[in-house]
Amino acid sequence: MNNTSPDRTERELREALQALADGVHAAPDAYRTARGEWLRRERRRRLVLAVLIAVVFAAATLIGLWVLNQTPSTQGVIFSGADGRLSLASLLRPHP
């Protein structure tokens, strides 16, 4: 009969993990290096986000100015009279 009690399994697993952990040696400045890399990535992410926001804002502003610049140079139908009176054509609309 096999001796597969939970205590034996736990003990063997603990010994195997301990042997594995004993073989791992961290560099003395591993935390400082990892933190420095993380801070560089964070600064780069924020810089990219700021540039992206600036580009989207500039593009939206340019598109808005371009659209506003596309208005016809002649006056519209409503105020087409030279003396500022309303046009008769704009007042005569068919009613359903």
Tab-separated table of N, CA and C in Angstrom:
chain	number	residue	atom	x	y	z
A	1	MET	N	0.841	-1.168	0.000
A	1	MET	CA	0.000	0.000	0.000
A	1	MET	C	0.891	1.238	0.000
A	2	ASN	N	0.543	2.234	-0.790
A	2	ASN	CA	1.334	3.464	-0.895
A	2	ASN	C	1.121	4.348	0.322
A	3	ASN	N	2.185	5.029	0.695
A	3	ASN	CA	2.100	5.974	1.802
A	3	ASN	C	1.916	7.364	1.189
A	4	THR	N	0.690	7.703	0.860
A	4	THR	CA	0.385	8.990	0.219
A	4	THR	C	-0.462	9.839	1.136
A	5	SER	N	-0.078	9.910	2.361
A	5	SER	CA	-0.837	10.742	3.287
A	5	SER	C	-0.610	12.213	2.953
A	6	PRO	N	-1.545	13.083	3.320
A	6	PRO	CA	-1.384	14.506	3.045
A	6	PRO	C	-0.138	15.088	3.693
A	7	ASP	N	0.257	14.564	4.854
A	7	ASP	CA	1.456	15.072	5.517
A	7	ASP	C	2.708	14.773	4.703
A	8	ARG	N	2.783	13.574	4.153
A	8	ARG	CA	3.955	13.200	3.355
A	8	ARG	C	4.015	14.044	2.084
A	9	THR	N	2.876	14.217	1.424
A	9	THR	CA	2.835	15.020	0.199
A	9	THR	C	3.234	16.460	0.496
A	10	GLU	N	2.731	16.999	1.593
A	10	GLU	CA	3.071	18.374	1.955
A	10	GLU	C	4.559	18.507	2.271
A	11	ARG	N	5.109	17.520	3.000
A	11	ARG	CA	6.522	17.565	3.354
A	11	ARG	C	7.404	17.492	2.104
A	12	GLU	N	7.087	16.586	1.177
A	12	GLU	CA	7.885	16.446	-0.042
A	12	GLU	C	7.785	17.696	-0.912
A	13	LEU	N	6.598	18.257	-0.976
A	13	LEU	CA	6.429	19.486	-1.750
A	13	LEU	C	7.222	20.633	-1.126
A	14	ARG	N	7.191	20.730	0.192
A	14	ARG	CA	7.944	21.777	0.888
A	14	ARG	C	9.445	21.607	0.647
A	15	GLU	N	9.945	20.364	0.694
A	15	GLU	CA	11.366	20.106	0.465
A	15	GLU	C	11.763	20.453	-0.969
A	16	ALA	N	10.895	20.113	-1.927
A	16	ALA	CA	11.207	20.408	-3.333
A	16	ALA	C	11.223	21.919	-3.578
A	17	LEU	N	10.252	22.626	-3.012
A	17	LEU	CA	10.216	24.081	-3.192
A	17	LEU	C	11.368	24.758	-2.461
A	18	GLN	N	11.772	24.218	-1.309
A	18	GLN	CA	12.903	24.777	-0.577
A	18	GLN	C	14.194	24.593	-1.374
A	19	ALA	N	14.356	23.425	-1.978
A	19	ALA	CA	15.545	23.174	-2.796
A	19	ALA	C	15.567	24.110	-3.999
A	20	LEU	N	14.401	24.359	-4.585
A	20	LEU	CA	14.317	25.280	-5.713
A	20	LEU	C	14.621	26.709	-5.273
A	21	ALA	N	14.085	27.111	-4.119
A	21	ALA	CA	14.306	28.465	-3.620
A	21	ALA	C	15.762	28.684	-3.227
A	22	ASP	N	16.424	27.638	-2.736
A	22	ASP	CA	17.833	27.781	-2.362
A	22	ASP	C	18.720	28.049	-3.569
A	23	GLY	N	18.276	27.629	-4.731
A	23	GLY	CA	19.075	27.846	-5.938
A	23	GLY	C	18.890	29.224	-6.555
A	24	VAL	N	17.956	30.008	-6.044
A	24	VAL	CA	17.696	31.341	-6.589
A	24	VAL	C	18.427	32.372	-5.736
A	25	HIS	N	19.263	33.165	-6.377
A	25	HIS	CA	19.990	34.221	-5.674
A	25	HIS	C	19.729	35.533	-6.395
A	26	ALA	N	19.116	36.469	-5.692
A	26	ALA	CA	18.797	37.768	-6.284
A	26	ALA	C	20.033	38.661	-6.265
A	27	ALA	N	20.120	39.507	-7.271
A	27	ALA	CA	21.205	40.481	-7.308
A	27	ALA	C	20.991	41.492	-6.187
A	28	PRO	N	22.067	42.054	-5.641
A	28	PRO	CA	21.914	42.989	-4.524
A	28	PRO	C	21.089	44.229	-4.876
A	29	ASP	N	21.162	44.682	-6.101
A	29	ASP	CA	20.420	45.887	-6.485
A	29	ASP	C	19.233	45.564	-7.395
A	30	ALA	N	18.662	44.371	-7.240
A	30	ALA	CA	17.569	43.953	-8.122
A	30	ALA	C	16.347	44.847	-7.945
A	31	TYR	N	16.020	45.198	-6.707
A	31	TYR	CA	14.838	46.037	-6.478
A	31	TYR	C	15.037	47.418	-7.087
A	32	ARG	N	16.203	47.998	-6.875
A	32	ARG	CA	16.470	49.325	-7.420
A	32	ARG	C	16.425	49.313	-8.952
A	33	THR	N	16.963	48.281	-9.554
A	33	THR	CA	16.947	48.167	-11.017
A	33	THR	C	15.521	48.006	-11.533
A	34	ALA	N	14.758	47.123	-10.896
A	34	ALA	CA	13.371	46.899	-11.336
A	34	ALA	C	12.538	48.161	-11.152
A	35	ARG	N	12.733	48.871	-10.035
A	35	ARG	CA	11.980	50.100	-9.795
A	35	ARG	C	12.359	51.180	-10.797
A	36	GLY	N	13.648	51.278	-11.123
A	36	GLY	CA	14.091	52.250	-12.122
A	36	GLY	C	13.486	51.980	-13.490
A	37	GLU	N	13.441	50.706	-13.872
A	37	GLU	CA	12.824	50.347	-15.152
A	37	GLU	C	11.335	50.676	-15.148
A	38	TRP	N	10.669	50.378	-14.044
A	38	TRP	CA	9.248	50.678	-13.944
A	38	TRP	C	9.008	52.179	-14.036
A	39	LEU	N	9.825	52.987	-13.364
A	39	LEU	CA	9.659	54.445	-13.421
A	39	LEU	C	9.912	54.984	-14.827
A	40	ARG	N	10.898	54.421	-15.522
A	40	ARG	CA	11.144	54.840	-16.912
A	40	ARG	C	9.952	54.516	-17.805
A	41	ARG	N	9.405	53.315	-17.635
A	41	ARG	CA	8.223	52.951	-18.429
A	41	ARG	C	7.038	53.858	-18.099
A	42	GLU	N	6.879	54.184	-16.821
A	42	GLU	CA	5.775	55.062	-16.407
A	42	GLU	C	5.950	56.464	-16.993
A	43	ARG	N	7.162	57.001	-16.961
A	43	ARG	CA	7.408	58.323	-17.554
A	43	ARG	C	7.165	58.294	-19.055
A	44	ARG	N	7.615	57.239	-19.703
A	44	ARG	CA	7.409	57.134	-21.152
A	44	ARG	C	5.924	57.025	-21.486
A	45	ARG	N	5.184	56.253	-20.690
A	45	ARG	CA	3.740	56.112	-20.920
A	45	ARG	C	3.041	57.456	-20.781
A	46	ARG	N	3.403	58.215	-19.750
A	46	ARG	CA	2.791	59.525	-19.551
A	46	ARG	C	3.169	60.494	-20.663
A	47	LEU	N	4.408	60.442	-21.120
A	47	LEU	CA	4.833	61.310	-22.213
A	47	LEU	C	4.081	60.977	-23.503
A	48	VAL	N	3.952	59.695	-23.796
A	48	VAL	CA	3.221	59.282	-24.997
A	48	VAL	C	1.763	59.713	-24.906
A	49	LEU	N	1.172	59.583	-23.733
A	49	LEU	CA	-0.220	59.995	-23.546
A	49	LEU	C	-0.369	61.504	-23.731
A	50	ALA	N	0.560	62.288	-23.187
A	50	ALA	CA	0.496	63.742	-23.338
A	50	ALA	C	0.649	64.151	-24.793
A	51	VAL	N	1.569	63.510	-25.512
A	51	VAL	CA	1.757	63.820	-26.934
A	51	VAL	C	0.511	63.432	-27.724
A	52	LEU	N	-0.065	62.293	-27.417
A	52	LEU	CA	-1.275	61.853	-28.114
A	52	LEU	C	-2.427	62.825	-27.872
A	53	ILE	N	-2.586	63.288	-26.645
A	53	ILE	CA	-3.642	64.262	-26.347
A	53	ILE	C	-3.401	65.557	-27.109
A	54	ALA	N	-2.150	66.012	-27.155
A	54	ALA	CA	-1.827	67.253	-27.871
A	54	ALA	C	-2.102	67.106	-29.365
A	55	VAL	N	-1.758	65.952	-29.933
A	55	VAL	CA	-1.994	65.728	-31.366
A	55	VAL	C	-3.485	65.687	-31.667
A	56	VAL	N	-4.262	64.999	-30.838
A	56	VAL	CA	-5.709	64.932	-31.061
A	56	VAL	C	-6.340	66.320	-30.919
A	57	PHE	N	-5.914	67.084	-29.916
A	57	PHE	CA	-6.434	68.436	-29.731
A	57	PHE	C	-6.088	69.324	-30.924
A	58	ALA	N	-4.825	69.254	-31.381
A	58	ALA	CA	-4.417	70.073	-32.525
A	58	ALA	C	-5.175	69.659	-33.790
A	59	ALA	N	-5.353	68.361	-33.995
A	59	ALA	CA	-6.080	67.896	-35.178
A	59	ALA	C	-7.536	68.357	-35.128
A	60	ALA	N	-8.173	68.256	-33.957
A	60	ALA	CA	-9.558	68.696	-33.849
A	60	ALA	C	-9.672	70.202	-34.080
A	61	THR	N	-8.721	70.965	-33.575
A	61	THR	CA	-8.734	72.411	-33.799
A	61	THR	C	-8.552	72.740	-35.271
A	62	LEU	N	-7.599	72.084	-35.921
A	62	LEU	CA	-7.372	72.336	-37.347
A	62	LEU	C	-8.572	71.936	-38.195
A	63	ILE	N	-9.184	70.815	-37.875
A	63	ILE	CA	-10.371	70.390	-38.629
A	63	ILE	C	-11.505	71.387	-38.416
A	64	GLY	N	-11.681	71.844	-37.179
A	64	GLY	CA	-12.719	72.837	-36.905
A	64	GLY	C	-12.476	74.133	-37.654
A	65	LEU	N	-11.236	74.594	-37.667
A	65	LEU	CA	-10.923	75.823	-38.409
A	65	LEU	C	-11.118	75.622	-39.906
A	66	TRP	N	-10.755	74.450	-40.418
A	66	TRP	CA	-10.923	74.185	-41.836
A	66	TRP	C	-12.414	74.173	-42.197
A	67	VAL	N	-13.233	73.545	-41.349
A	67	VAL	CA	-14.677	73.500	-41.610
A	67	VAL	C	-15.262	74.907	-41.568
A	68	LEU	N	-14.860	75.701	-40.590
A	68	LEU	CA	-15.367	77.073	-40.514
A	68	LEU	C	-14.907	77.905	-41.705
A	69	ASN	N	-13.768	77.595	-42.247
A	69	ASN	CA	-13.243	78.332	-43.394
A	69	ASN	C	-13.932	77.934	-44.701
A	70	GLN	N	-14.669	76.839	-44.705
A	70	GLN	CA	-15.334	76.366	-45.913
A	70	GLN	C	-16.682	77.033	-46.146
A	71	THR	N	-17.075	77.997	-45.321
A	71	THR	CA	-18.352	78.674	-45.518
A	71	THR	C	-18.293	79.497	-46.794
A	72	PRO	N	-19.399	79.631	-47.498
A	72	PRO	CA	-19.388	80.403	-48.742
A	72	PRO	C	-19.128	81.885	-48.451
A	73	SER	N	-18.496	82.541	-49.410
A	73	SER	CA	-18.162	83.951	-49.213
A	73	SER	C	-19.378	84.852	-49.441
A	74	THR	N	-20.404	84.349	-50.124
A	74	THR	CA	-21.612	85.144	-50.332
A	74	THR	C	-22.503	85.037	-49.112
A	75	GLN	N	-23.386	86.015	-48.938
A	75	GLN	CA	-24.289	85.966	-47.800
A	75	GLN	C	-25.337	84.892	-48.015
A	76	GLY	N	-25.904	84.448	-46.915
A	76	GLY	CA	-26.881	83.385	-46.977
A	76	GLY	C	-28.216	83.859	-47.509
A	77	VAL	N	-29.178	82.964	-47.559
A	77	VAL	CA	-30.494	83.245	-48.110
A	77	VAL	C	-31.268	84.204	-47.217
A	78	ILE	N	-31.149	84.082	-45.931
A	78	ILE	CA	-31.975	84.876	-45.017
A	78	ILE	C	-31.612	86.350	-45.094
A	79	PHE	N	-30.359	86.680	-45.050
A	79	PHE	CA	-29.923	88.072	-45.037
A	79	PHE	C	-29.276	88.438	-46.372
A	80	SER	N	-29.979	88.178	-47.452
A	80	SER	CA	-29.399	88.459	-48.759
A	80	SER	C	-29.676	89.885	-49.231
A	81	GLY	N	-30.547	90.611	-48.554
A	81	GLY	CA	-30.847	91.976	-48.962
A	81	GLY	C	-29.729	92.928	-48.563
A	82	ALA	N	-29.503	93.973	-49.363
A	82	ALA	CA	-28.437	94.927	-49.079
A	82	ALA	C	-28.787	95.820	-47.901
A	83	ASP	N	-30.080	96.060	-47.674
A	83	ASP	CA	-30.467	96.952	-46.583
A	83	ASP	C	-30.738	96.205	-45.278
A	84	GLY	N	-30.494	94.925	-45.230
A	84	GLY	CA	-30.650	94.168	-43.997
A	84	GLY	C	-32.042	93.613	-43.784
A	85	ARG	N	-32.973	93.839	-44.713
A	85	ARG	CA	-34.318	93.293	-44.579
A	85	ARG	C	-34.301	91.796	-44.878
A	86	LEU	N	-35.285	91.113	-44.341
A	86	LEU	CA	-35.392	89.688	-44.611
A	86	LEU	C	-35.808	89.459	-46.055
A	87	SER	N	-35.260	88.448	-46.618
A	87	SER	CA	-35.581	88.096	-47.993
A	87	SER	C	-36.975	87.503	-48.068
A	88	LEU	N	-37.706	87.841	-49.122
A	88	LEU	CA	-39.041	87.303	-49.318
A	88	LEU	C	-38.976	85.813	-49.572
A	89	ALA	N	-37.912	85.351	-50.223
A	89	ALA	CA	-37.784	83.919	-50.530
A	89	ALA	C	-37.645	83.108	-49.258
A	90	SER	N	-37.031	83.658	-48.247
A	90	SER	CA	-36.848	82.887	-47.010
A	90	SER	C	-38.150	82.845	-46.195
A	91	LEU	N	-39.056	83.789	-46.440
A	91	LEU	CA	-40.284	83.818	-45.676
A	91	LEU	C	-41.387	82.976	-46.312
A	92	LEU	N	-41.320	82.790	-47.622
A	92	LEU	CA	-42.343	82.018	-48.323
A	92	LEU	C	-41.979	80.549	-48.339
A	93	ARG	N	-42.495	79.827	-47.402
A	93	ARG	CA	-42.240	78.398	-47.357
A	93	ARG	C	-43.564	77.673	-47.451
A	94	PRO	N	-43.603	76.576	-48.150
A	94	PRO	CA	-44.862	75.818	-48.214
A	94	PRO	C	-45.133	75.158	-46.871
A	95	HIS	N	-46.368	75.268	-46.442
A	95	HIS	CA	-46.772	74.641	-45.184
A	95	HIS	C	-47.549	73.381	-45.500
A	96	PRO	N	-47.269	72.321	-44.784
A	96	PRO	CA	-47.964	71.042	-45.085
A	96	PRO	C	-49.413	71.050	-44.654
